[in-house]
Amino acid sequence: MDADVLALVRRSVPRLSAAEARVAETILGDPTLVVDLAINDLARLCSTSLSTVARFAQSLGFSGYRELRVAVARTVTLAQAQQARFGLDTTAIDRDDEPAAIAAKLAAQEIDAIEKTARGLDAAALDRAALAIVGARHIEILGQASSSLTAQDLQQKLSRIGCSAAHSSDPHLSLTAASIRTADDVVVAISHGGETQEVVRGVEVARDAGALTVAITSVSDSSLAIAADVVLVTHAQESPFRMAAMSSRIAQLALVDILFVRVVQHRGEPVVIPLQLTHEAAAPRRRASGR
């Protein structure tokens, strides 16, 4: 189940009936209502039936309204705790916020993204991806725009422990590289929304060529997640006032770090030497001033 039930509700809206959408919008408008309201009260507030509310809960993967209510209460409690931690009434960034408020709100959002990503981690999927990377002849990493930065980070980490890993920010080159992968290779694709056409296509052609494909995305039922063999889910909610990917990038980087550490654990002792060599090679040379 999604670590952030409100994100799950938000993503469900486009596929809901009109009556179910009213339930979703009411929950998103004020999640605390669900904590306080019984199913009949929520149905009355949404001008719909008990069965519609129950059906909505089940469409999200819950057994019924009671389980949905508990999940929403947990999410609300965590959000309130995070706001209290930074002395905030809300983490939404406003145009008139002072620098200190912006810093506190961004910190709260990004810490929340890391915590939710860690709590929602699928350990079995992580291990499958890590073991595949350890045994791979080559790892091709796909990612465009802001996700390209995360892809570069993973490529550099894997290269430091002697893995053959590559990433291209050029969508045509990355698609070409994905198309010539084989069953000996792994393709890791990174996309926050999971709908970047070039990345999804890259996974499709790599999978058809026989490579194991791994998706890192925040949407577990996205086109990318559906196309991939292994799915690792991040959890981040971007501010409506964002100027660029913020929380989503932090969540991706956290997940990449977790994946890398697991790869190192499975590789064992052989990684010590390349890590030491790359550290020494990159260390700055100091000249004696002679003074």
XYZ file of C-alpha atoms in Angstrom:
291
model
C 0.000 0.000 0.000
C 1.178 3.557 -0.807
C 3.051 5.178 2.098
C 1.109 8.408 1.431
C -2.586 7.597 1.049
C -3.382 11.178 0.011
C -1.038 10.842 -2.975
C -2.861 7.624 -3.836
C -6.236 9.408 -3.625
C -4.938 12.273 -5.765
C -3.757 9.920 -8.517
C -7.061 8.038 -8.505
C -9.233 11.046 -9.394
C -9.033 10.817 -13.241
C -10.399 7.247 -13.300
C -13.236 7.710 -10.786
C -16.956 8.093 -11.393
C -18.466 11.521 -10.646
C -19.780 10.369 -7.246
C -16.484 8.722 -6.258
C -14.578 11.814 -7.411
C -16.630 13.911 -4.964
C -15.480 11.625 -2.168
C -11.846 11.937 -3.279
C -12.018 15.723 -3.583
C -13.633 16.028 -0.144
C -10.829 13.960 1.398
C -8.132 15.955 -0.389
C -9.802 19.249 0.573
C -9.681 18.421 4.287
C -8.170 15.029 5.200
C -8.995 15.561 8.872
C -12.672 15.114 8.005
C -12.114 11.426 7.329
C -10.449 11.002 10.696
C -13.554 12.390 12.434
C -16.420 11.231 10.209
C -18.149 7.848 10.114
C -18.930 6.437 6.674
C -22.562 7.577 6.717
C -21.505 11.140 7.664
C -18.949 11.294 4.850
C -21.488 9.922 2.367
C -23.997 12.595 3.408
C -21.354 15.331 3.108
C -20.466 14.152 -0.404
C -24.136 13.773 -1.429
C -23.632 10.128 -2.256
C -24.357 6.646 -0.889
C -22.584 4.439 1.642
C -21.874 1.925 -1.103
C -20.118 4.601 -3.200
C -17.802 5.508 -0.318
C -17.077 1.815 0.318
C -16.464 1.214 -3.401
C -14.113 4.195 -3.525
C -12.078 2.802 -0.605
C -11.880 -0.606 -2.256
C -10.794 0.929 -5.572
C -7.715 2.224 -3.737
C -6.867 -1.251 -2.492
C -8.392 -1.022 0.987
C -10.762 -3.615 2.403
C -13.246 -0.857 3.177
C -13.787 2.615 4.594
C -12.458 1.736 8.035
C -9.043 0.742 6.673
C -8.954 3.864 4.485
C -9.834 6.001 7.505
C -6.942 4.543 9.525
C -4.495 5.154 6.647
C -5.625 8.773 6.240
C -5.347 9.330 10.006
C -1.778 8.034 9.931
C -0.850 10.330 7.044
C -2.476 13.343 8.706
C -0.689 12.647 11.996
C 2.695 12.373 10.282
C 2.104 15.590 8.338
C 1.096 17.455 11.498
C 4.159 16.138 13.317
C 6.428 17.291 10.491
C 4.899 20.773 10.518
C 5.198 21.010 14.292
C 8.833 19.958 14.035
C 9.575 23.120 12.064
C 6.997 25.342 13.774
C 4.829 25.558 10.656
C 1.078 25.749 10.114
C 1.539 24.492 6.546
C 4.412 23.374 4.321
C 2.884 25.004 1.214
C 5.190 27.741 -0.094
C 3.607 31.157 -0.605
C 4.842 34.001 -2.792
C 5.167 36.251 0.249
C 7.206 33.815 2.387
C 10.422 35.132 3.907
C 13.705 33.209 3.387
C 13.494 31.540 6.801
C 9.973 30.280 6.078
C 11.002 29.011 2.628
C 13.950 27.156 4.148
C 11.793 25.572 6.856
C 9.049 24.540 4.440
C 11.443 23.030 1.922
C 13.276 21.181 4.690
C 9.985 19.784 5.982
C 8.896 18.701 2.491
C 12.197 17.059 1.652
C 12.562 15.261 4.986
C 9.001 14.040 4.545
C 9.851 12.720 1.062
C 12.873 10.796 2.344
C 10.985 9.334 5.310
C 8.024 8.221 3.199
C 10.300 6.728 0.562
C 12.210 4.773 3.210
C 9.039 3.571 4.962
C 7.410 2.508 1.710
C 10.446 0.607 0.407
C 9.770 -2.810 -1.130
C 12.721 -4.794 0.264
C 12.206 -7.749 -2.078
C 12.174 -5.487 -5.149
C 15.259 -3.647 -3.890
C 17.187 -6.892 -3.459
C 16.128 -8.168 -6.865
C 17.392 -4.964 -8.476
C 20.632 -4.937 -6.470
C 21.469 -8.575 -7.223
C 20.736 -8.039 -10.920
C 23.088 -5.048 -10.996
C 25.822 -7.040 -9.244
C 25.579 -9.791 -11.848
C 25.129 -7.551 -14.884
C 27.634 -7.206 -17.689
C 26.476 -3.617 -18.200
C 23.975 -1.231 -16.582
C 22.281 1.381 -18.767
C 20.579 4.173 -16.813
C 17.753 6.167 -18.391
C 16.452 9.533 -17.205
C 15.515 12.843 -18.773
C 15.374 16.427 -17.483
C 15.640 16.535 -13.667
C 15.683 12.729 -13.499
C 18.834 12.830 -15.628
C 20.645 14.286 -12.605
C 19.624 11.277 -10.515
C 20.651 8.952 -13.347
C 24.090 10.598 -13.467
C 24.454 10.167 -9.714
C 23.731 6.428 -9.935
C 26.037 6.031 -12.947
C 28.915 7.700 -11.100
C 28.367 5.620 -7.966
C 28.323 2.332 -9.888
C 31.378 3.313 -11.928
C 33.313 3.930 -8.715
C 32.944 0.296 -7.682
C 33.979 -1.058 -11.067
C 30.579 -1.594 -12.669
C 30.163 -0.941 -16.377
C 27.461 1.737 -16.220
C 26.409 4.443 -18.641
C 23.884 7.259 -18.948
C 23.130 9.711 -21.739
C 20.927 12.771 -21.338
C 20.279 12.652 -25.086
C 16.953 10.813 -25.516
C 17.912 9.343 -28.901
C 21.266 8.043 -27.702
C 19.714 6.560 -24.545
C 17.046 4.808 -26.624
C 19.711 3.420 -28.953
C 21.748 2.149 -26.008
C 18.678 0.516 -24.475
C 17.792 -1.260 -27.713
C 21.095 -3.193 -27.879
C 21.014 -4.532 -24.332
C 20.833 -8.285 -23.784
C 19.856 -10.770 -21.074
C 23.268 -10.089 -19.493
C 22.409 -6.434 -18.910
C 20.229 -4.305 -16.632
C 18.418 -1.106 -17.538
C 17.447 1.289 -14.728
C 14.886 3.927 -15.723
C 14.117 6.960 -13.577
C 11.021 9.152 -13.958
C 9.058 10.883 -11.192
C 5.681 10.685 -12.929
C 6.527 7.561 -14.901
C 5.139 8.942 -18.159
C 8.225 10.389 -19.877
C 7.792 8.931 -23.352
C 11.483 8.430 -24.166
C 12.143 6.674 -20.849
C 9.115 4.397 -21.121
C 10.058 3.511 -24.700
C 13.628 2.785 -23.609
C 12.381 0.289 -21.018
C 10.101 -1.353 -23.552
C 12.847 -1.911 -26.130
C 15.348 -3.059 -23.484
C 12.855 -5.534 -22.051
C 12.078 -6.846 -25.527
C 15.825 -7.287 -26.087
C 16.002 -9.477 -22.962
C 17.466 -7.092 -20.370
C 16.100 -6.901 -16.826
C 14.431 -3.512 -16.413
C 14.123 -1.533 -13.161
C 11.850 1.498 -12.754
C 12.329 4.207 -10.134
C 9.119 6.258 -10.068
C 6.610 7.798 -7.679
C 3.589 6.331 -9.494
C 3.243 2.588 -8.980
C 0.687 2.186 -11.785
C 2.371 4.506 -14.305
C 3.291 3.465 -17.830
C 6.919 3.097 -16.738
C 6.036 0.903 -13.755
C 3.818 -1.307 -15.902
C 6.572 -1.720 -18.514
C 9.365 -2.587 -16.044
C 10.251 -5.937 -14.456
C 11.091 -4.397 -11.052
C 9.545 -1.251 -9.567
C 11.063 0.879 -6.798
C 8.655 3.585 -5.623
C 9.576 7.026 -4.321
C 7.162 9.187 -2.335
C 7.227 12.942 -2.811
C 4.621 15.653 -3.131
C 5.785 18.744 -4.974
C 4.631 22.188 -3.902
C 2.282 23.903 -6.392
C 4.643 26.889 -6.188
C 7.724 24.853 -7.128
C 10.063 26.247 -9.771
C 11.648 22.834 -10.493
C 11.733 19.294 -9.169
C 12.649 19.481 -5.485
C 11.129 16.869 -3.198
C 10.913 14.394 -6.076
C 14.639 14.715 -6.777
C 15.495 14.300 -3.085
C 13.351 11.153 -2.888
C 15.014 9.739 -6.012
C 18.510 10.427 -4.668
C 17.634 8.790 -1.348
C 16.388 5.672 -3.130
C 19.486 5.575 -5.347
C 21.661 5.736 -2.220
C 19.751 2.830 -0.668
C 20.062 0.806 -3.871
C 23.788 1.560 -4.155
C 24.517 0.529 -0.568
C 22.664 -2.740 -1.169
C 24.716 -3.327 -4.321
C 27.922 -2.720 -2.335
C 26.755 -5.173 0.344
C 26.085 -7.872 -2.243
C 29.397 -7.208 -4.024
C 31.295 -7.548 -0.763
C 35.053 -7.123 -0.360
C 35.922 -6.515 -4.063
C 34.464 -2.984 -3.906
C 36.983 -1.794 -1.314
C 39.878 -1.535 -3.771
C 38.087 0.420 -6.549
C 36.549 2.760 -3.971
C 39.984 3.473 -2.528
C 41.557 3.914 -5.970
C 38.871 6.328 -7.170
C 39.064 8.278 -3.911
C 42.834 8.672 -4.231
C 42.628 9.601 -7.918
C 40.139 12.381 -7.225
C 41.911 13.716 -4.146
C 43.424 17.169 -4.737
C 47.226 17.348 -4.901
C 48.684 19.810 -2.467
C 51.828 21.694 -3.283
C 54.193 22.834 -0.633
C 54.138 26.603 -0.626
C 57.747 26.824 0.457
C 56.837 29.668 2.729
